[in-house]
GROMACS .gro file of C-alpha atoms in nm:
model
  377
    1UNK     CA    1  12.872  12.271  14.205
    2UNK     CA    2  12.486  12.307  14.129
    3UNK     CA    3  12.456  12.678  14.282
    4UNK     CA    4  12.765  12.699  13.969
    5UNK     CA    5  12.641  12.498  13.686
    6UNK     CA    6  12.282  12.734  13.779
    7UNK     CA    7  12.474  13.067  13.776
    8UNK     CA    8  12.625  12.972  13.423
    9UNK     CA    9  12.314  12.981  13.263
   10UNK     CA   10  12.214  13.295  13.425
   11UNK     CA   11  11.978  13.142  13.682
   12UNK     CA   12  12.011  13.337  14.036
   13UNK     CA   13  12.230  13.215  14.280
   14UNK     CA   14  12.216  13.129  14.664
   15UNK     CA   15  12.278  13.501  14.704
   16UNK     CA   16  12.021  13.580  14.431
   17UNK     CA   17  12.246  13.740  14.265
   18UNK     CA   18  12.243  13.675  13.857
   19UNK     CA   19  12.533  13.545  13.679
   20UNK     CA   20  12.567  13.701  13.353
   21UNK     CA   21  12.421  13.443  13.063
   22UNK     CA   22  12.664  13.282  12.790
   23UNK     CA   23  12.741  13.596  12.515
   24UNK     CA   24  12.571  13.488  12.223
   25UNK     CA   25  12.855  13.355  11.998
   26UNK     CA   26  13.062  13.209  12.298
   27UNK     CA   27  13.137  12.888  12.234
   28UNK     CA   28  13.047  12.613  12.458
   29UNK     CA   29  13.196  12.236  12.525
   30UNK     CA   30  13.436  12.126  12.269
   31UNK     CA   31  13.321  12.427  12.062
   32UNK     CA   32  13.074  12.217  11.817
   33UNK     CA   33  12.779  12.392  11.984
   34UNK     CA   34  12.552  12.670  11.851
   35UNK     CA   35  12.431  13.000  12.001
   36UNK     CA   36  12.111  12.991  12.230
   37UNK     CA   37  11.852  13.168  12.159
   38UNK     CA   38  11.486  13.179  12.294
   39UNK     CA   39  11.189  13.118  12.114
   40UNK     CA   40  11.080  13.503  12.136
   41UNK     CA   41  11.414  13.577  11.901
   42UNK     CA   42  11.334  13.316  11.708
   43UNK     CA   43  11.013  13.473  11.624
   44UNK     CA   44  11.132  13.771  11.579
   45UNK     CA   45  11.385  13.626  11.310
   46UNK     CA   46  11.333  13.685  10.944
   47UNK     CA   47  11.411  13.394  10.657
   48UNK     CA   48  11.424  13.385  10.279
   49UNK     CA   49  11.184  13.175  10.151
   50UNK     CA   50  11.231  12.843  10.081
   51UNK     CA   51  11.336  12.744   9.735
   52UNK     CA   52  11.240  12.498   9.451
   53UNK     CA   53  11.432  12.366   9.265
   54UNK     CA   54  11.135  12.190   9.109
   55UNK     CA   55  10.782  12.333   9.291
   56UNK     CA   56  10.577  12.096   9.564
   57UNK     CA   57  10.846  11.796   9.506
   58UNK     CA   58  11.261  11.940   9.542
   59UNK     CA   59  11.309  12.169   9.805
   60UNK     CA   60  11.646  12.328   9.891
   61UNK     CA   61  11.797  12.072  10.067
   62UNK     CA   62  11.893  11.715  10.019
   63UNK     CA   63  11.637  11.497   9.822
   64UNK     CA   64  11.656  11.091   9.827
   65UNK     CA   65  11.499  11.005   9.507
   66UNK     CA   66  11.493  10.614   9.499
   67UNK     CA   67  11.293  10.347   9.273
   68UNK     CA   68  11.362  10.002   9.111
   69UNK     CA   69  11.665   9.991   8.834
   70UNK     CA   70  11.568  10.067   8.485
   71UNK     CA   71  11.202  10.217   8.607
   72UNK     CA   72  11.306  10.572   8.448
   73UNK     CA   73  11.516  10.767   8.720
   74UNK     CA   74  11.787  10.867   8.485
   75UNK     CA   75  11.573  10.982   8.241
   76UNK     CA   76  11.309  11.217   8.564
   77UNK     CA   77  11.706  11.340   8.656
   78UNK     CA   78  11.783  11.432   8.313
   79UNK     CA   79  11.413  11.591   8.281
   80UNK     CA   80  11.431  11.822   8.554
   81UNK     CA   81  11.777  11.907   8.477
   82UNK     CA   82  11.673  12.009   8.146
   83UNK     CA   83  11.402  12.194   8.308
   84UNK     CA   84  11.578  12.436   8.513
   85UNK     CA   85  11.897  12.470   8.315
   86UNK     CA   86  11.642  12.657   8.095
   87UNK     CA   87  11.384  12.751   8.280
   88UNK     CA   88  11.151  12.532   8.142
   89UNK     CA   89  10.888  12.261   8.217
   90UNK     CA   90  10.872  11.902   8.386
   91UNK     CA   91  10.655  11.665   8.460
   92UNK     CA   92  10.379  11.791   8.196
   93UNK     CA   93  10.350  12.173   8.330
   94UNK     CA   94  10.558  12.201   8.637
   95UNK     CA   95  10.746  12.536   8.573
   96UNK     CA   96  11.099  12.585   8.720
   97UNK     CA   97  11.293  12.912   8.804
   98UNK     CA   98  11.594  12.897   8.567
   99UNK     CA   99  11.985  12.778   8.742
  100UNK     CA  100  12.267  12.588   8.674
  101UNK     CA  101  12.287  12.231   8.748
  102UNK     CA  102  12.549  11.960   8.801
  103UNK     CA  103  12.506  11.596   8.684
  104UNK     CA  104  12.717  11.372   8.817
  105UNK     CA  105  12.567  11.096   8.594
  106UNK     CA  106  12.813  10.803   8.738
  107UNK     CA  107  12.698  10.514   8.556
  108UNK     CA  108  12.639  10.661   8.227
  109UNK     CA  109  12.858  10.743   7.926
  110UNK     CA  110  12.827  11.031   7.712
  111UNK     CA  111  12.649  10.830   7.420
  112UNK     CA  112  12.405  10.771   7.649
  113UNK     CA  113  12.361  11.103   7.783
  114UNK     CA  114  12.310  11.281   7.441
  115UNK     CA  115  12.097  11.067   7.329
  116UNK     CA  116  11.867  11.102   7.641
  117UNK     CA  117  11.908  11.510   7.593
  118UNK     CA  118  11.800  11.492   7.206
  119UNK     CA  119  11.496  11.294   7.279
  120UNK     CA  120  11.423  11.497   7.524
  121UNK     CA  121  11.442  11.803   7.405
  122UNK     CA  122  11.264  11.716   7.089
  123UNK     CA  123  11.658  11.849   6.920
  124UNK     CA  124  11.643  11.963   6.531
  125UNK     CA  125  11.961  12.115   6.462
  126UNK     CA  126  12.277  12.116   6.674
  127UNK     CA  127  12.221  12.525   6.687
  128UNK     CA  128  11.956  12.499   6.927
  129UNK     CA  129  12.218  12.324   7.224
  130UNK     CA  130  12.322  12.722   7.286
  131UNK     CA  131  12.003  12.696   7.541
  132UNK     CA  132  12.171  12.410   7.728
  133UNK     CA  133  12.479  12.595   7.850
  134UNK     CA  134  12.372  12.574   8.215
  135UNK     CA  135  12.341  12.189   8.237
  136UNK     CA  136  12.685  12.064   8.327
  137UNK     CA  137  12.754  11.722   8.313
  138UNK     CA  138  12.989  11.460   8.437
  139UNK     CA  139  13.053  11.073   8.432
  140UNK     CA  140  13.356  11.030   8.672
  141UNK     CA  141  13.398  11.214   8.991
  142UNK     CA  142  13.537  11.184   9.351
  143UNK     CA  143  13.381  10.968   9.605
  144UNK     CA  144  13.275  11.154   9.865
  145UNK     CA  145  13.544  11.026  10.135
  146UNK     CA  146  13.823  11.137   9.811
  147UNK     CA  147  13.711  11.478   9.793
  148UNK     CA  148  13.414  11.450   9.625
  149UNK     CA  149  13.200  11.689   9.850
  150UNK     CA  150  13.525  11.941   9.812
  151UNK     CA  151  13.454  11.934   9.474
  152UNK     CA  152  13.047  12.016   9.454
  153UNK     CA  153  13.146  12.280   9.673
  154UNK     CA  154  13.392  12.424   9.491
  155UNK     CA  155  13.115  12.396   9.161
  156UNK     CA  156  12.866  12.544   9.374
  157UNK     CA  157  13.066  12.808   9.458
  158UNK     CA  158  13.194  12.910   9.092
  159UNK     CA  159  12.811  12.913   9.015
  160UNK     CA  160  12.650  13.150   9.171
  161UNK     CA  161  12.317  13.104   9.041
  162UNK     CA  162  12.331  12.673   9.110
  163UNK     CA  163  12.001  12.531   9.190
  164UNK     CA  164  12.031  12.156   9.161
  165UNK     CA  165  12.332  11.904   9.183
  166UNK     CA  166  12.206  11.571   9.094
  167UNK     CA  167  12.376  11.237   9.230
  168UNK     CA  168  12.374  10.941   8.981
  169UNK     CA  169  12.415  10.749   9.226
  170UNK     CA  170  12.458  10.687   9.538
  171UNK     CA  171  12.643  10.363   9.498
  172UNK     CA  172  12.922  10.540   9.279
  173UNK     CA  173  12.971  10.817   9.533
  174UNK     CA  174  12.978  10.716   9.901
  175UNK     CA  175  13.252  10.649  10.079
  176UNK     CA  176  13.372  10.260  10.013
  177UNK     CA  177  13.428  10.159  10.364
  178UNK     CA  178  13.224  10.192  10.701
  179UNK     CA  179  13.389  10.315  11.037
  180UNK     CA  180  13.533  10.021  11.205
  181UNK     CA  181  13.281  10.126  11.545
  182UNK     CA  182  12.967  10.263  11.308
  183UNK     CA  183  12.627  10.039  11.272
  184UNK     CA  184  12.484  10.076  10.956
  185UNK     CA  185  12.267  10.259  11.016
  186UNK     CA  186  12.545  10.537  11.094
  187UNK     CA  187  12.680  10.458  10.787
  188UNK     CA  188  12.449  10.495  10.583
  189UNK     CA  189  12.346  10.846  10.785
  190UNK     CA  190  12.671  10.962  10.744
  191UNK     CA  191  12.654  10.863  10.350
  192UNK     CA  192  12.463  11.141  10.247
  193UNK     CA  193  12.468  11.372  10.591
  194UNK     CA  194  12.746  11.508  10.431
  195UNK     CA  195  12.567  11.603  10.105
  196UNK     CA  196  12.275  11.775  10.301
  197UNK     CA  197  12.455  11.976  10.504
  198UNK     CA  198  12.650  12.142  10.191
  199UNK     CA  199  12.305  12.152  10.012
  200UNK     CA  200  12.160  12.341  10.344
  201UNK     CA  201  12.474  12.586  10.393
  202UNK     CA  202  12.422  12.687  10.025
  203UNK     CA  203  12.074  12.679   9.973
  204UNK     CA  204  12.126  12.443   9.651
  205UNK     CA  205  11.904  12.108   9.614
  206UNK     CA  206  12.073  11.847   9.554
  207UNK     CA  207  11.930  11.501   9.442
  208UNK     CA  208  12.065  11.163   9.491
  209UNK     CA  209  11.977  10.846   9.323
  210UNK     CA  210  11.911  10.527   9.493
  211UNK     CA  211  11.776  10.187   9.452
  212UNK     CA  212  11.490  10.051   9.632
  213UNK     CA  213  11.444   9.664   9.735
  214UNK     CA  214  11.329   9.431   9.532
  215UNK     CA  215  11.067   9.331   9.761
  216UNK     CA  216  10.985   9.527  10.013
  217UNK     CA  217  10.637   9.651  10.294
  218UNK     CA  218  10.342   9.657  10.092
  219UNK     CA  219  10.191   9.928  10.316
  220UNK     CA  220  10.444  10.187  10.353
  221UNK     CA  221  10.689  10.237  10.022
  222UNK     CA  222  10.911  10.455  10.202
  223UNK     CA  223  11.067  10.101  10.374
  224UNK     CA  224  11.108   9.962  10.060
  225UNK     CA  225  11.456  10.210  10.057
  226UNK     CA  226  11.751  10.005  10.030
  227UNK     CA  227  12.027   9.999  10.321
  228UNK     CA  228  11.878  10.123  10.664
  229UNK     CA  229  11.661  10.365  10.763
  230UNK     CA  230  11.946  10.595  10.806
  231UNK     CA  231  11.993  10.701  10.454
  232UNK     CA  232  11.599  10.858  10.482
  233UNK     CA  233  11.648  10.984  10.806
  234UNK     CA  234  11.916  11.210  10.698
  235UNK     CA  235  11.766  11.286  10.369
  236UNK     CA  236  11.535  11.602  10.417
  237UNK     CA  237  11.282  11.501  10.158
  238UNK     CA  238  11.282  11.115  10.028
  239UNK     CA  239  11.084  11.034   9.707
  240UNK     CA  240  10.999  10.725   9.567
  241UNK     CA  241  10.963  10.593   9.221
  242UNK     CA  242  10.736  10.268   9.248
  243UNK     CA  243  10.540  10.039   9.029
  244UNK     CA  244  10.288   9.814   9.068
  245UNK     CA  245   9.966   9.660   8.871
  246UNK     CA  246   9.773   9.969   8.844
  247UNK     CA  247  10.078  10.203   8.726
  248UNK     CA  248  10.388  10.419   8.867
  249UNK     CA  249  10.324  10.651   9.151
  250UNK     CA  250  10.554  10.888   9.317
  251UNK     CA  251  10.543  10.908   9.656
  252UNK     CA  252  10.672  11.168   9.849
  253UNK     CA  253  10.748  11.303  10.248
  254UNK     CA  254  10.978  11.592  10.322
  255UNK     CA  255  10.996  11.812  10.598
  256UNK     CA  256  10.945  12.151  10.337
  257UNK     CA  257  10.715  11.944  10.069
  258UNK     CA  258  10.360  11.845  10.103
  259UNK     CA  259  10.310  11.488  10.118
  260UNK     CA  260  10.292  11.370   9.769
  261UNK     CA  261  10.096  11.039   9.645
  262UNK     CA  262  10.090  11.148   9.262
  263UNK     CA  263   9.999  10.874   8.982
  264UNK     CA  264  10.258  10.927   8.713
  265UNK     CA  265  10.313  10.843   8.344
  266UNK     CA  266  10.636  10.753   8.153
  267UNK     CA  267  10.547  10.902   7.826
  268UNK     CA  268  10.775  10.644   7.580
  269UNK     CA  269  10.698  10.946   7.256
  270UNK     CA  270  10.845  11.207   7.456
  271UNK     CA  271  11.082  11.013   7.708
  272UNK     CA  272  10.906  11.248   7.957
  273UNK     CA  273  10.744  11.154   8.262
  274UNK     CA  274  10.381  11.299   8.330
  275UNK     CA  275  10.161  11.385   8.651
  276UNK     CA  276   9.828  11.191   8.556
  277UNK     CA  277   9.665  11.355   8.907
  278UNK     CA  278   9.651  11.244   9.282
  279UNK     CA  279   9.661  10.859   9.328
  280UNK     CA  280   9.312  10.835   9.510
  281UNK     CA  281   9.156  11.038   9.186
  282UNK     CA  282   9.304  10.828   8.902
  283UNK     CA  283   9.239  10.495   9.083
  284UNK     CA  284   8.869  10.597   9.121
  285UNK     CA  285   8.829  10.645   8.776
  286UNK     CA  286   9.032  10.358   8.661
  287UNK     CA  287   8.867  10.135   8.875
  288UNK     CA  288   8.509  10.279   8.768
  289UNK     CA  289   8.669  10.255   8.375
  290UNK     CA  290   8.694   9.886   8.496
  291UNK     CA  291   8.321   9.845   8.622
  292UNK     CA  292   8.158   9.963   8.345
  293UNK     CA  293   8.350   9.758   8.087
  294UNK     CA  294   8.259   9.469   8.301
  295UNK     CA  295   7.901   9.565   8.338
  296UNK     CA  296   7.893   9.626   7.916
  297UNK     CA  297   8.055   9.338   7.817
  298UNK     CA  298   7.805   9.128   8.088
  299UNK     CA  299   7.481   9.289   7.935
  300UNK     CA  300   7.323   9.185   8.269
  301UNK     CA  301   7.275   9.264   8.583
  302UNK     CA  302   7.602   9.156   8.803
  303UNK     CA  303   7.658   9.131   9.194
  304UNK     CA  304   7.938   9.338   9.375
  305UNK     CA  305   8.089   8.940   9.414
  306UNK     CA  306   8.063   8.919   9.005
  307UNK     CA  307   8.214   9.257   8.948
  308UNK     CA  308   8.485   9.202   9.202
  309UNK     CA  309   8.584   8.903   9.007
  310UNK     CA  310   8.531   8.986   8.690
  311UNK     CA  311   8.787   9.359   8.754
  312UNK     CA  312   9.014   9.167   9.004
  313UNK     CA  313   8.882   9.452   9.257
  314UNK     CA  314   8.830   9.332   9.651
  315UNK     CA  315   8.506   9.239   9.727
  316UNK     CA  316   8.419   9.504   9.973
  317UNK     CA  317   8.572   9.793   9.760
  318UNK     CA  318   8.343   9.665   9.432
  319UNK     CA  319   8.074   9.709   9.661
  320UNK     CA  320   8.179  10.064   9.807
  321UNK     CA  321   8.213  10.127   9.489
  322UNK     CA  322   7.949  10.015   9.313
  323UNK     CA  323   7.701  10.160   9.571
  324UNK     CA  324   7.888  10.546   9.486
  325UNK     CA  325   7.844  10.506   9.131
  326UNK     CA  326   7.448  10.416   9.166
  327UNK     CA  327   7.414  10.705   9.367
  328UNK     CA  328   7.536  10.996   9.099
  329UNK     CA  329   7.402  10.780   8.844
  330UNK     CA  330   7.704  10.635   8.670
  331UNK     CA  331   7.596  10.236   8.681
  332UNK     CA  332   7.190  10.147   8.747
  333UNK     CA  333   7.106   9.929   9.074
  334UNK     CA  334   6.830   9.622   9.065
  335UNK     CA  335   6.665   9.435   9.283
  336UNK     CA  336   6.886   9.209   9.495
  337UNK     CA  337   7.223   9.490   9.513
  338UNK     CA  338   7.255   9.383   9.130
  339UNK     CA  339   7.405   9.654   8.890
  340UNK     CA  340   7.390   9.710   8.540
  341UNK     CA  341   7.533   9.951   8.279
  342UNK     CA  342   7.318  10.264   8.238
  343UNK     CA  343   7.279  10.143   7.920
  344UNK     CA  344   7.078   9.848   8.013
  345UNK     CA  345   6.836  10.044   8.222
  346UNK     CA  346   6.602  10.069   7.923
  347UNK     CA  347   6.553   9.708   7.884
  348UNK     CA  348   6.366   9.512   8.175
  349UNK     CA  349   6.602   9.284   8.316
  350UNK     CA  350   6.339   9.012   8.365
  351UNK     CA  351   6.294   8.909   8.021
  352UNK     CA  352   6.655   8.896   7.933
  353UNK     CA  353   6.789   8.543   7.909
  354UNK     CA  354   7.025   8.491   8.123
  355UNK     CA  355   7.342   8.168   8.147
  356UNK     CA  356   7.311   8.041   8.491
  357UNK     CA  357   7.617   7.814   8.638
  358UNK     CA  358   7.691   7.638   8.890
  359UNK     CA  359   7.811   7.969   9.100
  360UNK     CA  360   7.496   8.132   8.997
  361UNK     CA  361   7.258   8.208   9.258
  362UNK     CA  362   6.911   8.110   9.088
  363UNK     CA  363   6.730   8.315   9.391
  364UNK     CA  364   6.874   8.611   9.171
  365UNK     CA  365   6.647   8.616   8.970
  366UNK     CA  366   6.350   8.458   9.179
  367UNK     CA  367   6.167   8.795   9.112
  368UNK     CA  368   6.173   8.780   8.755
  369UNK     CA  369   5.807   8.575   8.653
  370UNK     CA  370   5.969   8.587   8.282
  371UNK     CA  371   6.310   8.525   8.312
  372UNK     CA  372   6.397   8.215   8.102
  373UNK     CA  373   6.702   8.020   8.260
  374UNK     CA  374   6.876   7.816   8.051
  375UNK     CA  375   7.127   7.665   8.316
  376UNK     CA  376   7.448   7.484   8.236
  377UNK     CA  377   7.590   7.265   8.490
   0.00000   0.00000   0.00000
């Protein structure tokens, strides 16, 4: 049985003799598997080059795009859509190549959605819809289990030149009911598997809307997805819309995207949403926005401890900080690892009068021969 199962896949026999290999498109098993091939044709082979449907964040593909209700995911879906329907911009100056697009916007109504598309698009007379002929929209469609998929195939495939299908949402389009034998994690796999293998067969992106906990791992956002890990796993890029006390940020993985950590901006004029820069960059110079005003408004030296207080920053990053900005110049450094605004730096620190408190360390401002203390206890 071995000297059999090795001639089958063209390794030599007891009689060295070869047994000719599998033709290429034989099938093999039940029939569900692909050809072989070795990793010399695979080199060899040539591919088209991956598509955007909206550059470095929607790839070809199936995108999980997921974020706390009423954060603004309706009105990024309607953005982009708008965007490549006519070629157009998003997210401040991200260009897109021109396509049709599907919206199956599921829990909206039409009020709704022309509303969203005339602030939008800035509209000033009903003439200028002609441009919006490749946006096609919907608010009732097949679950995907009632021959939904069917049906974005069949759209796809009257379009020839479709580069997005966006799902509005998930919720409204999965099949109702698990497999009596699935976990759910399968189920929720199998939710949207579907989806990106039609979006990989056609080379379309396709986009579907999800929620995200309401609490969820402080350290990695991508868990905060709600359901199971499945509905990322079979996702081939998963983005997510978050919030906290220093803004929104998008953050991104995907196996044809680079990892994204963007700081974003919902821009309430324009209804738009806006790339401010990379997370780490706008933090940085929020957080040194923060320092100064607290250095200005103290007119006095401060410790990292003060600052961290006073700009609800940790302790260590103040510090880290604080020690960067001295450096290039931006805040002035004293005697003891006290800072002060540059704008302080002309005045000698020792003849200011300064409030001391019960939290104030006196030994501060030992140094200072002229330093008048008028301390409150």
């Amino acid at each position: 049985m071995l000297d059999r199962a090795r001639s089958a896949v063209g390794f030599p026999n007891d009689k060295g003799v070869t047994v000719e290999r599998f033709a290429p498109n034989q099938k093999r098993g039940n029939g569900n598997a692909s050809p072989i091939f070795t990793a010399s044709q695979l080199c060899e082979m040539k591919f088209d080059p991956i598509k955007y449907a909206v550059p470095g964040y929607i790839a070809e593909g199936l995108t999980l795009f997921a974020g706390k209700p009423k954060l603004g995911k309706s009105w990024f879906c309607m953005e982009i859509g708008l965007a490549i329907a006519t070629g157009g911009v998003c997210l401040g100056d991200v260009r897109c190549e021109q396509g049709d697009v599907l919206y199956l916007a599921l829990e909206d109504n039409h009020r709704r959605l022309q509303s969203r598309i005339r602030k939008l698009w800035q509209m000033k007379a009903v003439a200028q819809a002609a441009v919006l002929e490749r946006l096609h929209l919907v608010t009732k469609w097949p679950r995907a289990n009632e021959g939904g998929i069917a049906a974005i195939r069949e759209w796809i495939v009257d379009h020839p030149h479709a580069r997005l299908v966006i799902v509005d949402v998930l919720a409204m389009f999965k099949s109702i009911a698990k497999g009596k034998d699935q976990t759910l994690y399968e189920a929720d796999y199998l939710a949207i598997k579907e989806l990106q293998s039609l979006a990989m067969e056609t080379g379309v992106a396709i986009v579907v809307v999800h929620h995200t906990r309401k609490s969820g791992s402080e350290t990695d956002p991508f868990e905060k997805v709600s359901g199971t890990l499945g509905l990322s796993g079979a996702a081939d890029t998963t983005i997510i819309l978050d919030r906290d006390q220093n803004g929104c940020t998008f953050y991104g993985r995907g196996r044809d995207i680079e990892e994204i950590e963007t700081a974003v901006q919902f821009d309430k004029a324009t209804c738009r949403w806006v790339v401010l820069g990379k997370v780490s960059d706008v933090r940085r110079t929020d957080e040194r926005s923060s320092i100064l005003t607290a250095l200005a408004e103290a007119g006095t030296p401060m410790s990292p401890t003060a600052v961290a207080h006073a700009t609800g920053m940790k302790n260590e990053n103040a510090r880290q900080t604080l020690s960067r900005m001295a450096k290039i110049g931006e805040v002035v450094k004293f005697s003891r690892g006290r800072y002060a605004h540059p704008d302080l730096s002309q005045s000698d620190p020792c003849h200011d009068s300064h409030i001391v408190t019960k939290e104030t360390d006196p030994s501060e401002y030992a140094e200072c021969p002229n330093t008048r203390l008028n301390v409150t206890m």
